[in-house]
Amino acid sequence: GVFDGHGGRGVSRFAAKQLPALIRETEAFRKGDYVAALEQGFLRVDERLREPAGRREVEVLDLPDADSPVRPVAVPRRMLQQMLGSRSVAT
C-alpha cells in the first residue's frame, strides 16, 4: 500500500503511529537488515488496515482535529510575502 495520504489523512496518521513499532518487531530489524524490516513493516501496516480494529482507528484518526479551523483560513498575499519572503509567493 501507499501511505502518503491517498487513503485519507487517517491512513497516513495510522501508518505514522504504527510503523515504527512494527518495524522494530521484525526479525529483519533485529538482524540489522533494515531494508527488509522497512518492507515487512509496511506490509504489516497494510494487514492491520484490513482488520476491523484498524479500520475503526483510521475512522477516528480521520476526524478533524478539535483545534483545527472548520473552514479554510484566508491569508492575504501581502502577509504571506512578509512571512515567506516576496520570492516565495506566486503572483
Short mmCIF file of N, CA and C in Angstrom, two decimals:
data_model
loop_
_atom_site.label_atom_id
_atom_site.label_comp_id
_atom_site.label_asym_id
_atom_site.label_seq_id
_atom_site.Cartn_x
_atom_site.Cartn_y
_atom_site.Cartn_z
N GLY A 1 0.80 -1.18 0.00
CA GLY A 1 0.00 0.00 0.00
C GLY A 1 0.85 1.25 0.00
N VAL A 2 0.23 2.37 -0.30
CA VAL A 2 0.89 3.67 -0.28
C VAL A 2 0.26 4.46 0.85
N PHE A 3 1.09 4.98 1.75
CA PHE A 3 0.58 5.67 2.93
C PHE A 3 0.94 7.14 2.89
N ASP A 4 0.70 7.78 1.76
CA ASP A 4 1.06 9.19 1.59
C ASP A 4 -0.16 10.09 1.59
N GLY A 5 -1.29 9.58 2.02
CA GLY A 5 -2.49 10.41 2.07
C GLY A 5 -3.53 10.05 1.04
N HIS A 6 -3.21 9.18 0.08
CA HIS A 6 -4.20 8.81 -0.92
C HIS A 6 -5.39 8.09 -0.29
N GLY A 7 -5.18 7.45 0.83
CA GLY A 7 -6.26 6.78 1.54
C GLY A 7 -6.91 7.69 2.56
N GLY A 8 -6.54 8.94 2.58
CA GLY A 8 -7.05 9.88 3.56
C GLY A 8 -6.04 10.12 4.66
N ARG A 9 -6.24 11.18 5.37
CA ARG A 9 -5.26 11.53 6.40
C ARG A 9 -5.27 10.52 7.53
N GLY A 10 -6.40 9.84 7.75
CA GLY A 10 -6.45 8.83 8.79
C GLY A 10 -5.49 7.69 8.52
N VAL A 11 -5.36 7.29 7.26
CA VAL A 11 -4.44 6.21 6.90
C VAL A 11 -3.00 6.67 7.11
N SER A 12 -2.69 7.89 6.71
CA SER A 12 -1.34 8.42 6.92
C SER A 12 -1.00 8.48 8.40
N ARG A 13 -1.94 8.95 9.19
CA ARG A 13 -1.72 9.04 10.63
C ARG A 13 -1.58 7.65 11.26
N PHE A 14 -2.39 6.71 10.78
CA PHE A 14 -2.31 5.34 11.28
C PHE A 14 -0.93 4.76 10.99
N ALA A 15 -0.46 4.94 9.76
CA ALA A 15 0.86 4.42 9.38
C ALA A 15 1.95 5.07 10.22
N ALA A 16 1.88 6.38 10.40
CA ALA A 16 2.90 7.08 11.18
C ALA A 16 2.91 6.59 12.63
N LYS A 17 1.74 6.28 13.15
CA LYS A 17 1.63 5.83 14.54
C LYS A 17 2.11 4.38 14.70
N GLN A 18 1.77 3.52 13.76
CA GLN A 18 2.03 2.09 13.89
C GLN A 18 3.39 1.65 13.36
N LEU A 19 3.85 2.29 12.29
CA LEU A 19 5.01 1.79 11.55
C LEU A 19 6.29 1.62 12.39
N PRO A 20 6.69 2.59 13.19
CA PRO A 20 7.96 2.42 13.93
C PRO A 20 8.00 1.14 14.78
N ALA A 21 6.95 0.90 15.52
CA ALA A 21 6.93 -0.30 16.38
C ALA A 21 6.88 -1.58 15.54
N LEU A 22 6.11 -1.55 14.46
CA LEU A 22 6.02 -2.74 13.62
C LEU A 22 7.35 -3.07 12.96
N ILE A 23 8.11 -2.06 12.61
CA ILE A 23 9.45 -2.30 12.04
C ILE A 23 10.36 -2.91 13.09
N ARG A 24 10.36 -2.34 14.29
CA ARG A 24 11.23 -2.85 15.36
C ARG A 24 10.89 -4.28 15.77
N GLU A 25 9.65 -4.70 15.56
CA GLU A 25 9.22 -6.05 15.93
C GLU A 25 9.71 -7.12 14.95
N THR A 26 10.17 -6.73 13.77
CA THR A 26 10.55 -7.74 12.77
C THR A 26 11.88 -8.39 13.09
N GLU A 27 12.00 -9.63 12.66
CA GLU A 27 13.26 -10.36 12.80
C GLU A 27 14.35 -9.67 11.98
N ALA A 28 13.95 -9.16 10.81
CA ALA A 28 14.92 -8.48 9.94
C ALA A 28 15.56 -7.29 10.66
N PHE A 29 14.78 -6.55 11.42
CA PHE A 29 15.32 -5.40 12.16
C PHE A 29 16.34 -5.87 13.19
N ARG A 30 16.00 -6.92 13.90
CA ARG A 30 16.92 -7.45 14.91
C ARG A 30 18.23 -7.94 14.31
N LYS A 31 18.16 -8.37 13.06
CA LYS A 31 19.37 -8.84 12.36
C LYS A 31 20.11 -7.71 11.67
N GLY A 32 19.55 -6.51 11.68
CA GLY A 32 20.21 -5.38 11.05
C GLY A 32 19.90 -5.23 9.57
N ASP A 33 18.94 -5.98 9.05
CA ASP A 33 18.53 -5.86 7.65
C ASP A 33 17.38 -4.85 7.58
N TYR A 34 17.74 -3.58 7.59
CA TYR A 34 16.75 -2.52 7.72
C TYR A 34 15.88 -2.34 6.48
N VAL A 35 16.41 -2.67 5.32
CA VAL A 35 15.59 -2.59 4.10
C VAL A 35 14.44 -3.60 4.19
N ALA A 36 14.77 -4.83 4.55
CA ALA A 36 13.74 -5.86 4.70
C ALA A 36 12.78 -5.51 5.83
N ALA A 37 13.31 -4.96 6.92
CA ALA A 37 12.47 -4.59 8.05
C ALA A 37 11.47 -3.51 7.65
N LEU A 38 11.91 -2.55 6.87
CA LEU A 38 11.02 -1.49 6.41
C LEU A 38 9.92 -2.07 5.53
N GLU A 39 10.30 -2.94 4.61
CA GLU A 39 9.31 -3.57 3.73
C GLU A 39 8.30 -4.38 4.54
N GLN A 40 8.79 -5.19 5.47
CA GLN A 40 7.91 -6.01 6.30
C GLN A 40 7.00 -5.14 7.18
N GLY A 41 7.55 -4.04 7.68
CA GLY A 41 6.74 -3.13 8.50
C GLY A 41 5.59 -2.53 7.72
N PHE A 42 5.86 -2.09 6.50
CA PHE A 42 4.78 -1.53 5.67
C PHE A 42 3.75 -2.59 5.32
N LEU A 43 4.20 -3.81 5.05
CA LEU A 43 3.25 -4.88 4.77
C LEU A 43 2.37 -5.17 5.98
N ARG A 44 2.96 -5.08 7.17
CA ARG A 44 2.19 -5.30 8.39
C ARG A 44 1.18 -4.18 8.62
N VAL A 45 1.56 -2.94 8.30
CA VAL A 45 0.61 -1.82 8.39
C VAL A 45 -0.57 -2.10 7.47
N ASP A 46 -0.27 -2.54 6.26
CA ASP A 46 -1.32 -2.85 5.29
C ASP A 46 -2.26 -3.94 5.84
N GLU A 47 -1.70 -4.95 6.48
CA GLU A 47 -2.51 -6.01 7.09
C GLU A 47 -3.40 -5.44 8.18
N ARG A 48 -2.83 -4.60 9.01
CA ARG A 48 -3.60 -4.00 10.12
C ARG A 48 -4.73 -3.11 9.61
N LEU A 49 -4.51 -2.45 8.48
CA LEU A 49 -5.55 -1.60 7.91
C LEU A 49 -6.76 -2.42 7.45
N ARG A 50 -6.55 -3.68 7.16
CA ARG A 50 -7.64 -4.55 6.72
C ARG A 50 -8.43 -5.15 7.88
N GLU A 51 -7.88 -5.05 9.07
CA GLU A 51 -8.54 -5.60 10.25
C GLU A 51 -9.62 -4.62 10.73
N PRO A 52 -10.72 -5.14 11.31
CA PRO A 52 -11.78 -4.24 11.79
C PRO A 52 -11.26 -3.18 12.77
N ALA A 53 -10.38 -3.56 13.69
CA ALA A 53 -9.86 -2.59 14.65
C ALA A 53 -9.05 -1.51 13.95
N GLY A 54 -8.30 -1.88 12.93
CA GLY A 54 -7.53 -0.91 12.15
C GLY A 54 -8.43 0.07 11.42
N ARG A 55 -9.49 -0.46 10.82
CA ARG A 55 -10.43 0.42 10.10
C ARG A 55 -11.10 1.40 11.06
N ARG A 56 -11.46 0.92 12.25
CA ARG A 56 -12.08 1.82 13.24
C ARG A 56 -11.10 2.90 13.67
N GLU A 57 -9.84 2.53 13.87
CA GLU A 57 -8.84 3.52 14.28
C GLU A 57 -8.64 4.57 13.19
N VAL A 58 -8.64 4.14 11.94
CA VAL A 58 -8.50 5.09 10.83
C VAL A 58 -9.66 6.07 10.82
N GLU A 59 -10.86 5.58 11.07
CA GLU A 59 -12.02 6.48 11.11
C GLU A 59 -11.84 7.56 12.17
N VAL A 60 -11.34 7.18 13.33
CA VAL A 60 -11.11 8.15 14.41
C VAL A 60 -10.00 9.13 14.03
N LEU A 61 -8.91 8.60 13.46
CA LEU A 61 -7.78 9.46 13.08
C LEU A 61 -8.11 10.39 11.92
N ASP A 62 -9.16 10.05 11.18
CA ASP A 62 -9.56 10.86 10.04
C ASP A 62 -10.47 12.02 10.43
N LEU A 63 -10.95 12.03 11.68
CA LEU A 63 -11.81 13.12 12.14
C LEU A 63 -11.01 14.42 12.23
N PRO A 64 -11.66 15.56 12.03
CA PRO A 64 -10.94 16.83 12.17
C PRO A 64 -10.39 17.01 13.58
N ASP A 65 -9.25 17.64 13.69
CA ASP A 65 -8.68 17.95 14.99
C ASP A 65 -9.57 18.95 15.70
N ALA A 66 -9.65 18.82 17.01
CA ALA A 66 -10.52 19.71 17.79
C ALA A 66 -10.12 21.17 17.65
N ASP A 67 -8.83 21.44 17.48
CA ASP A 67 -8.37 22.83 17.42
C ASP A 67 -8.17 23.33 16.00
N SER A 68 -8.57 22.53 14.99
CA SER A 68 -8.40 22.99 13.61
C SER A 68 -9.59 23.84 13.20
N PRO A 69 -9.34 24.81 12.32
CA PRO A 69 -10.45 25.64 11.86
C PRO A 69 -11.44 24.80 11.06
N VAL A 70 -12.72 25.13 11.21
CA VAL A 70 -13.76 24.41 10.49
C VAL A 70 -13.73 24.77 9.01
N ARG A 71 -13.38 26.01 8.73
CA ARG A 71 -13.32 26.49 7.35
C ARG A 71 -11.88 26.87 7.02
N PRO A 72 -11.55 26.87 5.75
CA PRO A 72 -10.19 27.30 5.37
C PRO A 72 -9.93 28.73 5.82
N VAL A 73 -8.69 29.00 6.15
CA VAL A 73 -8.30 30.33 6.60
C VAL A 73 -7.65 31.05 5.43
N ALA A 74 -8.17 32.23 5.12
CA ALA A 74 -7.60 33.04 4.04
C ALA A 74 -6.51 33.94 4.62
N VAL A 75 -5.34 33.91 4.02
CA VAL A 75 -4.23 34.75 4.44
C VAL A 75 -3.92 35.70 3.30
N PRO A 76 -3.96 37.01 3.56
CA PRO A 76 -3.68 37.98 2.50
C PRO A 76 -2.28 37.77 1.91
N ARG A 77 -2.16 37.98 0.60
CA ARG A 77 -0.90 37.79 -0.11
C ARG A 77 0.22 38.61 0.51
N ARG A 78 -0.06 39.84 0.90
CA ARG A 78 0.97 40.70 1.49
C ARG A 78 1.53 40.09 2.78
N MET A 79 0.65 39.50 3.58
CA MET A 79 1.10 38.86 4.82
C MET A 79 1.96 37.64 4.50
N LEU A 80 1.56 36.85 3.49
CA LEU A 80 2.36 35.71 3.08
C LEU A 80 3.74 36.16 2.61
N GLN A 81 3.77 37.26 1.86
CA GLN A 81 5.05 37.76 1.37
C GLN A 81 5.95 38.18 2.53
N GLN A 82 5.38 38.76 3.55
CA GLN A 82 6.17 39.15 4.71
C GLN A 82 6.68 37.94 5.48
N MET A 83 5.84 36.91 5.59
CA MET A 83 6.22 35.73 6.34
C MET A 83 7.23 34.86 5.58
N LEU A 84 7.03 34.73 4.27
CA LEU A 84 7.83 33.80 3.48
C LEU A 84 8.90 34.47 2.63
N GLY A 85 8.83 35.75 2.50
CA GLY A 85 9.74 36.44 1.58
C GLY A 85 9.03 36.59 0.24
N SER A 86 9.21 37.69 -0.41
CA SER A 86 8.44 38.00 -1.61
C SER A 86 8.65 37.00 -2.75
N ARG A 87 9.80 36.34 -2.82
CA ARG A 87 10.03 35.39 -3.92
C ARG A 87 9.31 34.06 -3.72
N SER A 88 8.87 33.78 -2.49
CA SER A 88 8.24 32.50 -2.20
C SER A 88 6.77 32.47 -2.54
N VAL A 89 6.16 33.59 -2.84
CA VAL A 89 4.72 33.66 -3.08
C VAL A 89 4.48 33.96 -4.56
N ALA A 90 3.81 33.04 -5.23
CA ALA A 90 3.50 33.24 -6.66
C ALA A 90 2.42 34.31 -6.79
N THR A 91 2.54 35.09 -7.83
CA THR A 91 1.54 36.14 -8.04
C THR A 91 0.64 35.81 -9.18
#
